[in-house]
Amino acid sequence: MPYAYDDQNIFARILRGEIPNDTVMETEHTLAFRDITPQAPVHVLVIPKGPYVTYDHFCDQASDAEIVDFARTCAAICKQEGIAADTTPGYRAISNAGEHPIQEVPHYHMHLLGGRPLGRMLARADD
Ligand code: AMP
């Protein structure tokens, strides 16, 4: 089934200014704000302003300008927040898409997490 965007999701409401957010960076096509339940000292959510549900939806349907803007904004946030991997111990970028990874908000978002050791991404049998 094709992606259907629910414009009542909480990030759509943030984009419309209906609920507040702690903005970290905003550009023409992208908004970044702090996660309300941070899992690390730095936990920023980066979202496109357009109505995309998941990473693959965004990469398939967004314009080149939106995609470049999103990617450059992620890089700028890493620098601004002091987690860029060239000069610090680095960060994790995660995006949940759909049911298996338990995507809670059906508006595409990238989590940028850093500021502490994060462990392995997925537990292994020998961990
Ligand atoms: P996911 O499970 O990947 O869809 O992640 C959704 C994230 O959105 C979670 O980490 C929530 O803590 C976060 N979140 C939910 N509501 C808000 C909000 N109003 N402002 C900031 N972050 C939020």
Coordinates of N, CA and C and ligand atoms in Angstrom, one line a residue:
M1 N 0.8 -1.2 0.0 CA 0.0 0.0 0.0 C 0.9 1.3 0.0
P2 N 0.6 2.3 -0.8 CA 1.4 3.5 -0.8 C 1.3 4.2 0.6
Y3 N 2.3 5.0 0.8 CA 2.4 5.7 2.1 C 1.2 6.7 2.1
A4 N 0.5 6.8 3.3 CA -0.6 7.8 3.5 C -0.2 8.6 4.7
Y5 N -0.1 9.9 4.5 CA 0.4 10.8 5.5 C -0.8 11.3 6.4
D6 N -0.6 11.1 7.7 CA -1.6 11.5 8.7 C -1.2 12.9 9.2
D7 N -2.0 13.9 8.7 CA -1.6 15.3 9.1 C -2.0 15.7 10.5
Q8 N -2.5 14.8 11.3 CA -2.7 15.0 12.7 C -1.6 14.5 13.6
N9 N -0.5 14.0 13.0 CA 0.5 13.4 13.9 C 1.2 14.6 14.6
I10 N 1.9 14.3 15.7 CA 2.4 15.3 16.5 C 3.5 16.2 15.9
F11 N 4.2 15.7 15.0 CA 5.3 16.5 14.3 C 4.6 17.4 13.3
A12 N 3.5 17.0 12.7 CA 2.8 17.9 11.8 C 2.2 19.1 12.6
R13 N 1.8 18.8 13.8 CA 1.2 19.8 14.7 C 2.3 20.8 15.1
I14 N 3.5 20.2 15.4 CA 4.7 21.1 15.7 C 5.0 22.0 14.5
L15 N 5.0 21.5 13.3 CA 5.3 22.2 12.1 C 4.2 23.3 11.9
R16 N 3.0 23.1 12.2 CA 2.0 24.1 12.1 C 2.0 25.1 13.2
G17 N 2.8 24.9 14.2 CA 2.9 25.8 15.4 C 1.8 25.6 16.4
E18 N 1.1 24.4 16.3 CA 0.0 24.2 17.3 C 0.5 23.7 18.6
I19 N 1.7 23.1 18.7 CA 2.3 22.8 19.9 C 3.8 23.2 19.9
P20 N 4.3 23.6 21.1 CA 5.7 24.1 21.1 C 6.8 23.1 20.9
N21 N 8.0 23.5 20.6 CA 9.1 22.7 20.5 C 10.4 23.4 20.9
D22 N 11.4 22.7 21.2 CA 12.7 23.3 21.6 C 13.6 23.3 20.3
T23 N 13.4 24.3 19.5 CA 14.1 24.3 18.2 C 15.6 24.4 18.4
V24 N 16.3 23.6 17.6 CA 17.8 23.6 17.6 C 18.3 24.3 16.3
M25 N 17.5 24.1 15.2 CA 17.9 24.6 13.9 C 16.7 24.6 13.0
E26 N 16.6 25.6 12.1 CA 15.5 25.6 11.2 C 16.0 26.2 9.8
T27 N 15.6 25.5 8.8 CA 16.0 26.0 7.4 C 14.7 26.0 6.6
E28 N 14.9 26.3 5.3 CA 13.7 26.4 4.4 C 12.9 25.1 4.4
H29 N 13.6 23.9 4.4 CA 12.9 22.6 4.3 C 13.0 21.7 5.5
T30 N 13.7 22.1 6.5 CA 14.0 21.2 7.6 C 13.8 21.9 9.0
L31 N 13.3 21.2 10.0 CA 13.2 21.6 11.3 C 13.9 20.6 12.2
A32 N 14.7 21.1 13.2 CA 15.3 20.2 14.2 C 15.0 20.7 15.6
F33 N 14.6 19.8 16.5 CA 14.3 20.2 17.8 C 14.7 19.1 18.8
R34 N 14.7 19.4 20.1 CA 15.2 18.4 21.1 C 14.0 17.4 21.4
D35 N 14.4 16.2 21.5 CA 13.5 15.1 21.8 C 12.9 15.4 23.3
I36 N 11.6 15.2 23.4 CA 11.0 15.5 24.7 C 11.4 14.5 25.8
T37 N 11.8 13.3 25.4 CA 12.3 12.3 26.3 C 13.7 11.9 25.9
P38 N 14.7 12.7 26.2 CA 16.0 12.5 25.7 C 16.7 11.2 26.2
Q39 N 17.3 10.5 25.3 CA 18.0 9.2 25.6 C 19.5 9.4 25.8
A40 N 19.9 10.6 25.6 CA 21.4 10.9 25.7 C 21.5 12.4 25.9
P41 N 22.7 12.9 26.4 CA 22.8 14.3 26.6 C 22.4 15.2 25.4
V42 N 22.8 14.7 24.2 CA 22.3 15.3 23.0 C 21.3 14.3 22.3
H43 N 20.1 14.8 22.1 CA 19.1 13.9 21.4 C 18.2 14.9 20.6
V44 N 18.6 15.0 19.4 CA 17.9 16.0 18.5 C 17.1 15.2 17.4
L45 N 15.9 15.6 17.1 CA 15.1 15.1 16.1 C 15.1 16.0 14.9
V46 N 15.4 15.5 13.7 CA 15.5 16.3 12.5 C 14.4 15.8 11.6
I47 N 13.5 16.8 11.2 CA 12.4 16.4 10.4 C 12.3 17.3 9.1
P48 N 11.9 16.7 8.0 CA 11.6 17.6 6.8 C 10.3 18.3 7.1
K49 N 10.1 19.4 6.5 CA 8.8 20.1 6.6 C 7.7 19.5 5.7
G50 N 8.1 18.8 4.7 CA 7.1 18.1 3.8 C 6.5 16.9 4.5
P51 N 5.4 16.4 3.9 CA 4.6 15.3 4.4 C 5.2 13.9 4.1
Y52 N 6.2 13.5 4.7 CA 6.8 12.2 4.4 C 6.8 11.3 5.7
V53 N 6.5 10.1 5.5 CA 6.2 9.2 6.6 C 7.5 8.5 7.1
T54 N 8.4 8.1 6.2 CA 9.6 7.3 6.6 C 10.8 7.8 5.8
Y55 N 11.9 7.3 6.1 CA 13.2 7.6 5.4 C 13.0 7.2 3.9
D56 N 12.6 6.0 3.6 CA 12.5 5.6 2.2 C 11.4 6.4 1.5
H57 N 10.3 6.8 2.1 CA 9.4 7.7 1.5 C 10.0 9.0 1.2
F58 N 10.7 9.6 2.1 CA 11.4 10.9 1.9 C 12.4 10.8 0.7
C59 N 13.2 9.8 0.8 CA 14.3 9.6 -0.3 C 13.7 9.4 -1.6
D60 N 12.5 8.7 -1.7 CA 11.9 8.4 -2.9 C 11.1 9.6 -3.5
Q61 N 10.4 10.4 -2.6 CA 9.5 11.4 -3.1 C 9.9 12.8 -2.9
A62 N 10.8 13.1 -2.0 CA 11.2 14.5 -1.8 C 12.1 15.0 -3.0
S63 N 12.1 16.3 -3.1 CA 12.9 17.0 -4.1 C 14.4 16.9 -3.7
D64 N 15.2 17.1 -4.8 CA 16.6 17.1 -4.5 C 16.9 18.2 -3.5
A65 N 16.3 19.4 -3.6 CA 16.5 20.5 -2.7 C 16.2 20.1 -1.2
E66 N 15.1 19.4 -1.1 CA 14.7 19.0 0.3 C 15.7 18.0 0.9
I67 N 16.1 17.1 0.0 CA 17.1 16.0 0.5 C 18.4 16.6 0.9
V68 N 18.9 17.5 0.0 CA 20.2 18.1 0.3 C 20.1 19.0 1.6
D69 N 19.0 19.8 1.7 CA 18.8 20.6 2.8 C 18.8 19.8 4.1
F70 N 18.1 18.7 4.1 CA 18.0 17.8 5.2 C 19.4 17.3 5.6
A71 N 20.1 16.8 4.6 CA 21.4 16.2 4.9 C 22.4 17.2 5.5
R72 N 22.4 18.4 4.8 CA 23.4 19.4 5.3 C 23.0 19.9 6.7
T73 N 21.7 20.0 7.0 CA 21.2 20.4 8.3 C 21.7 19.4 9.4
C74 N 21.6 18.1 9.1 CA 22.1 17.1 10.0 C 23.6 17.3 10.3
A75 N 24.3 17.6 9.3 CA 25.8 17.8 9.5 C 26.0 19.1 10.3
A76 N 25.2 20.1 10.0 CA 25.4 21.4 10.8 C 25.0 21.2 12.3
I77 N 24.0 20.4 12.5 CA 23.6 20.1 13.9 C 24.7 19.3 14.6
C78 N 25.3 18.4 14.0 CA 26.4 17.6 14.6 C 27.5 18.6 15.1
K79 N 27.8 19.5 14.2 CA 28.9 20.5 14.6 C 28.4 21.4 15.7
Q80 N 27.2 21.9 15.6 CA 26.6 22.8 16.6 C 26.5 22.2 18.0
E81 N 26.1 20.9 18.0 CA 25.8 20.2 19.2 C 27.1 19.6 19.8
G82 N 28.2 19.6 19.1 CA 29.5 19.1 19.6 C 29.5 17.6 19.6
I83 N 29.0 17.0 18.5 CA 29.0 15.5 18.4 C 29.6 15.0 17.1
A84 N 30.1 15.9 16.3 CA 30.6 15.5 15.0 C 31.8 14.5 15.2
A85 N 31.8 13.5 14.4 CA 32.7 12.3 14.7 C 34.1 12.6 14.3
D86 N 34.4 13.7 13.6 CA 35.8 14.0 13.3 C 36.6 14.5 14.5
T87 N 35.9 15.2 15.4 CA 36.6 15.9 16.5 C 36.1 15.5 17.9
T88 N 35.1 14.6 17.9 CA 34.5 14.1 19.2 C 34.4 12.6 19.2
P89 N 33.9 12.0 20.3 CA 33.7 10.5 20.2 C 32.5 10.1 19.4
G90 N 31.8 11.1 18.8 CA 30.8 10.7 17.8 C 29.3 10.6 18.3
Y91 N 28.5 10.0 17.5 CA 27.1 10.1 17.6 C 26.4 8.9 16.9
R92 N 25.1 8.7 17.1 CA 24.3 7.7 16.4 C 23.2 8.4 15.7
A93 N 23.0 8.1 14.4 CA 21.8 8.6 13.7 C 20.9 7.4 13.4
I94 N 19.7 7.5 13.9 CA 18.7 6.4 13.8 C 17.4 6.9 13.2
S95 N 16.8 6.1 12.4 CA 15.4 6.4 11.9 C 14.6 5.2 11.9
N96 N 13.5 5.2 12.7 CA 12.6 4.0 12.8 C 11.6 4.2 11.7
A97 N 11.3 3.1 11.0 CA 10.3 3.2 9.9 C 9.4 2.0 10.0
G98 N 8.1 2.3 10.4 CA 7.1 1.3 10.4 C 7.0 0.5 11.7
E99 N 6.4 -0.7 11.6 CA 6.0 -1.4 12.8 C 7.2 -2.2 13.5
H100 N 8.0 -2.8 12.7 CA 9.1 -3.6 13.4 C 10.0 -2.8 14.3
P101 N 10.5 -1.7 13.9 CA 11.3 -0.9 14.8 C 10.5 0.0 15.7
I102 N 9.2 -0.1 15.7 CA 8.3 0.7 16.5 C 8.4 2.2 16.3
Q103 N 8.1 2.6 15.1 CA 8.0 4.0 14.8 C 6.8 4.6 15.5
E104 N 7.0 5.6 16.4 CA 5.8 6.1 17.2 C 5.2 7.3 16.4
V105 N 5.9 8.1 15.8 CA 5.4 9.3 15.1 C 5.5 9.1 13.6
P106 N 4.4 9.1 12.9 CA 4.5 8.8 11.5 C 4.8 10.0 10.6
H107 N 5.8 10.7 11.0 CA 6.4 11.8 10.2 C 7.9 11.5 10.2
Y108 N 8.5 11.4 9.0 CA 9.9 11.0 9.0 C 10.7 11.8 9.9
H109 N 11.6 11.2 10.7 CA 12.5 11.9 11.6 C 13.8 11.1 11.8
M110 N 14.9 11.9 11.8 CA 16.2 11.3 12.2 C 16.5 11.6 13.6
H111 N 16.8 10.6 14.4 CA 17.3 10.9 15.8 C 18.8 11.1 15.7
L112 N 19.4 12.1 16.2 CA 20.8 12.3 16.4 C 21.1 12.3 17.9
L113 N 21.9 11.2 18.3 CA 22.1 11.0 19.7 C 23.6 11.0 20.0
G114 N 24.0 11.7 21.1 CA 25.4 11.7 21.4 C 25.7 12.3 22.8
G115 N 27.0 12.4 23.1 CA 27.3 13.0 24.4 C 27.6 12.0 25.5
R116 N 27.4 10.7 25.2 CA 27.8 9.6 26.1 C 28.0 8.3 25.3
P117 N 28.8 7.3 25.8 CA 28.9 6.1 25.1 C 27.5 5.5 24.9
L118 N 27.2 5.0 23.7 CA 25.9 4.5 23.4 C 25.7 3.0 23.2
G119 N 26.8 2.3 23.4 CA 26.7 0.8 23.3 C 26.5 0.4 21.9
R120 N 26.3 -0.9 21.7 CA 26.0 -1.4 20.3 C 24.6 -1.0 19.9
M121 N 24.4 -0.9 18.6 CA 23.1 -0.5 18.1 C 22.1 -1.5 18.4
L122 N 22.4 -2.8 18.2 CA 21.5 -3.9 18.5 C 22.3 -4.9 19.3
A123 N 21.6 -5.4 20.4 CA 22.3 -6.4 21.2 C 22.6 -7.7 20.4
R124 N 23.8 -8.2 20.6 CA 24.2 -9.5 20.0 C 24.1 -10.6 21.0
A125 N 24.0 -11.8 20.5 CA 23.8 -12.9 21.4 C 24.9 -13.0 22.4
D126 N 26.2 -12.6 22.1 CA 27.3 -12.7 23.0 C 27.5 -11.5 23.8
D127 N 26.6 -10.5 23.8 CA 26.7 -9.3 24.6 C 26.2 -9.6 26.0
Ligands
AMP1 P1 10.1 7.1 17.0 O1 9.8 6.1 18.0 O2 11.3 6.8 16.3 O3 8.9 7.5 16.2 O4 10.5 8.4 17.9 C1 9.5 9.4 18.3 C2 10.2 10.3 19.2 O5 9.5 11.5 19.3 C3 10.4 9.8 20.6 O6 11.8 9.7 21.0 C4 9.6 10.8 21.5 O7 10.3 11.0 22.7 C5 9.6 12.0 20.6 N1 8.5 13.0 20.8 C6 7.2 12.7 20.9 N2 6.5 13.8 21.1 C7 7.4 14.8 21.1 C8 7.3 16.3 21.2 N3 6.2 16.9 21.4 N4 8.5 17.0 21.2 C9 9.7 16.4 21.0 N5 9.8 15.1 20.9 C10 8.7 14.3 20.9

